[in-house]
């Protein structure tokens, strides 16, 4: 045991390398690569050791291979008194913060610490590295106190590494002022959804092969009363249909309705049929794809529509599920307090009246997450937008009043339906009703 | 100083209360409320003290007001040896985990610790509470060690509170298996975007009043060469336009092209004009709204289109910005390695050839975040989906080959454009080209 600080480096996981025919060495991982050129025998030996085991960091300097570190190929573990305290794990080339380290540091408002396996990891969407904390002393230091601890050499080193990684910032810095508008959950999500990382699976993958699909293409039915919906004759619809450009240019958000001439059950049937019916019987060979009029990533169609009926001629008030295969509604409940809350929240979102029909869009998350990684939820959000515009255009062509809502309360939906939000939860809301008087197009 | 554990409770911020005419007390905050009924003089006195200052927890029991705690109206601070160690802050009614606490606890994979003001806060999308850590000893305990520390009474208490809050789970539990598919960044984002919380601003707000809009409606131009685009005659387009239903039902994702008859500059001009031109000159009275053919939350239109031209008759290869007000392209750069990488990534996303045109959709985040809170990024994702479907339908009507991509690499876009991703970053990709031979509709 020694009370000294030691630093050992090794090539991080997921990096591969090789030698070109003219004996130039290179390393690569994901979109990054570094050409090392020709290496001396001692350099070659060090490179091979770095791939195999932790090596004292000073050997990089001795062998003139500090480039490996700057380009982000090495993870570095700091040891104090013989114990591993933390490891700096690059996610790409280093972008160390320039300038002198300020005395008064705080954690970046974007840094999050969480458990990853058996260790805690500190990461930030603004950093080029993660820091893995092996020791509870390092955890305690996340508070970054200045006082007595300052004479602990390992803490000084830790502070410097967090600063260089952008994980800690000057207390007096302008981080909060400069970007008052990104919330931490938003920036973290953005980076994890939009930046493929070494060692983190991204996009469509076959990791789920062999696992059962968490949800079949056809949702199991609710056991309430079934309400058959009218099917429009599509050839008749086509004959009287306005042109695409006419509809696109005419579309407007409308959130007032004609209460004396509310929407009808037939209109709701036609609307749902044109937007969101299943056009085929799903294949049953495992993957279980369907087709609907709107496009959906991977043809998985994770979205389900739950119409909340407030005022529709021919339909009872309450919450329903739309079965897109059989084109009918399954009644879940009447105008319970939770259902009323969904309508109130929708009215608050537009600042106007409660819609005649509120279409709550829910996702069966597992259908997408089973196949897509890291960007699955972001894909679901885009699918909701695709469905929104489909609804807007069909409503415009049908002379109805459409309005997509900007946000909603998925807790209220879970309470109204009794669904487990981890399995299926609401992700979008669309308000619909009859055109207000005088607004005929 | 005492080495004992003490617990003090007080009504959490953002709670209001009152008395009905028949002298019944109630508390309310956001969507939650609790009726307390009539209160004794001693109970009234305690309620008033709880609103003012921390009160020893046992007084709740003595005055028969434990209901206040169960319903989530109180935050509870645990003190050890006279020092505040942590505070449990409910976000709604308590949903304590049932059953006996297991010996072997670990932090939930969904729990994140981050700095909030001057303290660290531990939160989880699966919990009904946040835990604010006042003391670096509590931080060190996040590693949740079992051994020697187990005889520290405050740690035992801490472990029990994390367990009851769903922030810690049994190591041998099924959390990882049950929901292998939610990534921590996704679930956190979902809850924060979809569950309005007490004390956390949500949705459209006037908090930005008085602050300057971070981005004007019209993006400042790039200073490269300007390429004027053809403007279609909309009345002629309307005359030859297929009907909405025909287009909706015909739409398919296509990711192969006819290289011998590539898209033309005139087609790209018509496509962008029909999808995404500005239809008005923005108002300049502060808020600076515009209108485009596709709908966008709050009429803020934060999305910008960056066409990457690979093969278009009449246009040079390279990265451009589409100016929706003047309907023209501003050239940013040619086929640099970063631009090539954008095309390669797009081809990898479809598994087929590089598109003739890759439309990279970027967001000027501040325009939405300036006005919407907590759900701003989620709204931007939905806007991307709305634009996707608009592009799909216009491309289908124009006999082009359209395909929205599921994800992309915003780092590559930042490298290609030199833009600061905190201000403006890529959020969507759409592949476009001429119909492959034999695919005429």
CSV table of C-alpha atoms in Angstrom, one decimal, chain A residues 31-32 106-115 120 126 136 139-140 142-143 175-176 178-196 201-202 207 211 234 237-238 241-249 251 274 277 279 292-295 301 341 365 369-370 373-379 381-382 384-386 388-390 392-394 397 406-411 420-423 426-429, chain B residues 31-32 106-115 120 126 136 139-140 142-143 175-176 178-196 201-202 207 211 234 237-238 241-249 251 274 277 279 292-295 301 341 365 369-370 373-379 381-382 384-386 388-390 392-394 397 406-411 420-423 426-429:
chain,number,residue,atom,x,y,z
A,31,UNK,CA,-17.1,6.5,-36.7
A,32,UNK,CA,-13.7,7.4,-35.2
A,106,UNK,CA,-19.7,22.7,-8.8
A,107,UNK,CA,-21.1,19.7,-10.8
A,108,UNK,CA,-22.5,20.7,-14.1
A,109,UNK,CA,-26.3,21.0,-14.0
A,110,UNK,CA,-26.3,18.4,-16.9
A,111,UNK,CA,-24.2,15.8,-15.1
A,112,UNK,CA,-26.0,12.7,-13.8
A,113,UNK,CA,-24.7,10.0,-11.6
A,114,UNK,CA,-26.4,6.6,-11.9
A,115,UNK,CA,-25.7,2.9,-11.2
A,120,UNK,CA,-21.8,4.4,-10.1
A,126,UNK,CA,-21.8,18.0,-22.5
A,136,UNK,CA,-17.6,5.6,-2.0
A,139,UNK,CA,-19.1,9.5,-4.5
A,140,UNK,CA,-18.9,11.7,-1.4
A,142,UNK,CA,-19.5,14.7,-6.0
A,143,UNK,CA,-20.7,17.4,-3.6
A,175,UNK,CA,-23.7,27.7,-17.7
A,176,UNK,CA,-27.1,28.4,-16.1
A,178,UNK,CA,-26.2,30.7,-21.2
A,179,UNK,CA,-28.7,27.9,-21.7
A,180,UNK,CA,-31.5,28.5,-19.4
A,181,UNK,CA,-33.8,26.5,-21.7
A,182,UNK,CA,-32.4,23.0,-21.9
A,183,UNK,CA,-33.7,20.9,-19.0
A,184,UNK,CA,-31.2,18.2,-17.9
A,185,UNK,CA,-33.6,15.4,-18.9
A,186,UNK,CA,-34.0,16.9,-22.3
A,187,UNK,CA,-30.3,17.4,-23.1
A,188,UNK,CA,-29.4,13.9,-21.8
A,189,UNK,CA,-32.1,12.4,-23.9
A,190,UNK,CA,-31.1,14.3,-27.0
A,191,UNK,CA,-27.5,13.2,-26.8
A,192,UNK,CA,-28.3,9.6,-26.0
A,193,UNK,CA,-30.9,9.5,-28.8
A,194,UNK,CA,-28.8,11.3,-31.4
A,195,UNK,CA,-25.2,10.3,-30.8
A,196,UNK,CA,-24.2,6.7,-31.4
A,201,UNK,CA,-26.1,-0.2,-28.9
A,202,UNK,CA,-27.9,2.3,-31.1
A,207,UNK,CA,-30.3,-8.1,-29.8
A,211,UNK,CA,-36.7,-12.9,-27.1
A,234,UNK,CA,-63.1,4.5,-50.0
A,237,UNK,CA,-64.4,9.1,-50.5
A,238,UNK,CA,-61.8,9.3,-53.3
A,241,UNK,CA,-61.9,14.1,-52.0
A,242,UNK,CA,-60.1,17.4,-52.2
A,243,UNK,CA,-56.6,17.4,-53.6
A,244,UNK,CA,-53.6,17.0,-51.4
A,245,UNK,CA,-52.4,20.6,-51.9
A,246,UNK,CA,-55.8,22.0,-51.2
A,247,UNK,CA,-56.0,20.2,-47.9
A,248,UNK,CA,-52.4,21.0,-46.9
A,249,UNK,CA,-52.9,24.7,-47.6
A,251,UNK,CA,-55.4,23.0,-42.8
A,274,UNK,CA,-58.9,6.8,-43.0
A,277,UNK,CA,-57.1,1.2,-39.5
A,279,UNK,CA,-54.8,-2.5,-43.8
A,292,UNK,CA,-51.8,1.4,-41.6
A,293,UNK,CA,-52.4,4.5,-43.7
A,294,UNK,CA,-49.7,6.5,-41.9
A,295,UNK,CA,-46.1,5.4,-41.9
A,301,UNK,CA,-47.2,0.3,-35.3
A,341,UNK,CA,-59.5,15.1,-15.8
A,365,UNK,CA,-43.4,0.8,-25.8
A,369,UNK,CA,-37.9,-0.9,-27.8
A,370,UNK,CA,-37.8,-4.6,-28.5
A,373,UNK,CA,-32.2,0.8,-29.0
A,374,UNK,CA,-31.3,4.2,-27.5
A,375,UNK,CA,-33.5,6.1,-30.0
A,376,UNK,CA,-36.6,4.0,-29.6
A,377,UNK,CA,-38.6,6.6,-27.5
A,378,UNK,CA,-37.5,9.4,-29.9
A,379,UNK,CA,-38.8,7.3,-32.8
A,381,UNK,CA,-42.4,10.7,-30.6
A,382,UNK,CA,-41.8,11.1,-34.3
A,384,UNK,CA,-46.9,10.5,-32.9
A,385,UNK,CA,-46.1,13.5,-35.1
A,386,UNK,CA,-46.7,11.5,-38.3
A,388,UNK,CA,-50.9,14.1,-35.9
A,389,UNK,CA,-50.4,15.4,-39.4
A,390,UNK,CA,-52.4,12.4,-40.9
A,392,UNK,CA,-55.0,17.0,-39.3
A,393,UNK,CA,-55.3,16.4,-43.0
A,394,UNK,CA,-58.1,13.8,-42.8
A,397,UNK,CA,-60.8,17.0,-45.8
A,406,UNK,CA,-48.5,20.0,-27.2
A,407,UNK,CA,-48.4,17.8,-24.1
A,408,UNK,CA,-50.4,15.8,-21.6
A,409,UNK,CA,-50.5,13.9,-18.4
A,410,UNK,CA,-49.7,10.3,-18.7
A,411,UNK,CA,-50.4,9.7,-15.0
A,420,UNK,CA,-49.1,-0.1,-16.3
A,421,UNK,CA,-47.3,2.8,-17.8
A,422,UNK,CA,-44.1,0.9,-18.2
A,423,UNK,CA,-46.0,-1.3,-20.7
A,426,UNK,CA,-50.1,7.9,-23.3
A,427,UNK,CA,-47.7,9.9,-25.5
A,428,UNK,CA,-49.9,12.3,-27.5
A,429,UNK,CA,-53.3,14.0,-27.5
B,31,UNK,CA,-54.1,18.0,-9.8
B,32,UNK,CA,-54.0,16.7,-6.2
B,106,UNK,CA,-28.8,-1.5,-5.0
B,107,UNK,CA,-29.9,1.8,-6.6
B,108,UNK,CA,-32.6,1.4,-9.2
B,109,UNK,CA,-31.2,1.5,-12.7
B,110,UNK,CA,-33.6,4.4,-13.3
B,111,UNK,CA,-32.4,6.5,-10.3
B,112,UNK,CA,-30.2,9.5,-11.2
B,113,UNK,CA,-28.4,11.8,-8.9
B,114,UNK,CA,-27.7,15.4,-10.0
B,115,UNK,CA,-27.0,18.8,-8.7
B,120,UNK,CA,-27.5,16.8,-4.9
B,126,UNK,CA,-40.3,5.2,-11.0
B,136,UNK,CA,-21.5,14.1,1.6
B,139,UNK,CA,-23.7,10.8,-1.2
B,140,UNK,CA,-21.2,8.2,-0.2
B,142,UNK,CA,-25.5,5.9,-2.8
B,143,UNK,CA,-23.1,3.0,-3.4
B,175,UNK,CA,-36.2,-4.9,-12.4
B,176,UNK,CA,-33.6,-5.4,-15.2
B,178,UNK,CA,-38.9,-7.1,-16.4
B,179,UNK,CA,-38.2,-4.0,-18.5
B,180,UNK,CA,-35.1,-4.6,-20.4
B,181,UNK,CA,-36.2,-2.2,-23.0
B,182,UNK,CA,-36.5,1.2,-21.3
B,183,UNK,CA,-33.2,2.9,-21.2
B,184,UNK,CA,-32.7,5.2,-18.2
B,185,UNK,CA,-32.5,8.3,-20.4
B,186,UNK,CA,-35.8,7.4,-22.1
B,187,UNK,CA,-37.8,6.7,-19.0
B,188,UNK,CA,-36.6,9.8,-17.2
B,189,UNK,CA,-37.4,11.9,-20.3
B,190,UNK,CA,-40.9,10.3,-20.7
B,191,UNK,CA,-41.9,11.1,-17.1
B,192,UNK,CA,-40.5,14.6,-17.1
B,193,UNK,CA,-42.2,15.3,-20.5
B,194,UNK,CA,-45.5,13.7,-19.6
B,195,UNK,CA,-46.1,14.2,-15.9
B,196,UNK,CA,-46.6,17.8,-14.7
B,201,UNK,CA,-43.0,24.4,-14.6
B,202,UNK,CA,-44.7,22.5,-17.4
B,207,UNK,CA,-41.6,32.7,-17.7
B,211,UNK,CA,-36.2,37.7,-22.0
B,234,UNK,CA,-49.8,26.3,-56.9
B,237,UNK,CA,-50.2,22.0,-58.9
B,238,UNK,CA,-53.8,22.0,-57.6
B,241,UNK,CA,-53.0,17.1,-57.8
B,242,UNK,CA,-54.2,13.6,-56.7
B,243,UNK,CA,-56.7,13.5,-53.9
B,244,UNK,CA,-55.7,13.3,-50.3
B,245,UNK,CA,-56.9,9.7,-49.8
B,246,UNK,CA,-55.3,8.5,-53.0
B,247,UNK,CA,-52.0,9.9,-51.8
B,248,UNK,CA,-52.4,8.6,-48.2
B,249,UNK,CA,-53.2,5.1,-49.4
B,251,UNK,CA,-47.6,6.3,-49.8
B,274,UNK,CA,-45.0,22.6,-51.0
B,277,UNK,CA,-41.9,27.5,-47.3
B,279,UNK,CA,-46.3,31.5,-46.1
B,292,UNK,CA,-45.8,27.1,-43.1
B,293,UNK,CA,-47.8,24.4,-44.8
B,294,UNK,CA,-47.2,21.9,-42.0
B,295,UNK,CA,-48.5,22.6,-38.4
B,301,UNK,CA,-41.4,26.8,-36.5
B,341,UNK,CA,-20.4,10.7,-43.3
B,365,UNK,CA,-34.0,24.6,-29.8
B,369,UNK,CA,-37.7,26.1,-25.1
B,370,UNK,CA,-38.1,29.8,-24.7
B,373,UNK,CA,-41.0,24.0,-20.4
B,374,UNK,CA,-40.3,20.3,-19.5
B,375,UNK,CA,-42.0,19.1,-22.7
B,376,UNK,CA,-40.3,21.3,-25.2
B,377,UNK,CA,-38.0,18.7,-26.7
B,378,UNK,CA,-40.8,16.2,-26.9
B,379,UNK,CA,-42.8,18.8,-28.8
B,381,UNK,CA,-39.8,15.5,-31.9
B,382,UNK,CA,-43.5,15.5,-32.7
B,384,UNK,CA,-40.4,16.4,-36.8
B,385,UNK,CA,-42.9,13.6,-37.3
B,386,UNK,CA,-45.5,16.1,-38.6
B,388,UNK,CA,-42.0,13.7,-42.1
B,389,UNK,CA,-45.6,12.9,-43.0
B,390,UNK,CA,-45.9,16.2,-45.0
B,392,UNK,CA,-44.0,11.7,-47.5
B,393,UNK,CA,-47.3,12.9,-48.9
B,394,UNK,CA,-45.8,15.6,-51.1
B,397,UNK,CA,-47.9,13.1,-55.1
B,406,UNK,CA,-35.4,6.4,-37.6
B,407,UNK,CA,-32.3,8.1,-36.2
B,408,UNK,CA,-29.1,9.9,-37.0
B,409,UNK,CA,-25.9,11.3,-35.6
B,410,UNK,CA,-26.1,15.0,-34.5
B,411,UNK,CA,-22.4,15.1,-33.9
B,420,UNK,CA,-23.1,24.8,-31.7
B,421,UNK,CA,-25.4,21.9,-30.9
B,422,UNK,CA,-26.8,23.6,-27.8
B,423,UNK,CA,-28.2,26.3,-30.1
B,426,UNK,CA,-30.0,17.9,-36.1
B,427,UNK,CA,-33.1,16.0,-34.9
B,428,UNK,CA,-34.4,14.2,-38.0
B,429,UNK,CA,-33.4,12.8,-41.4
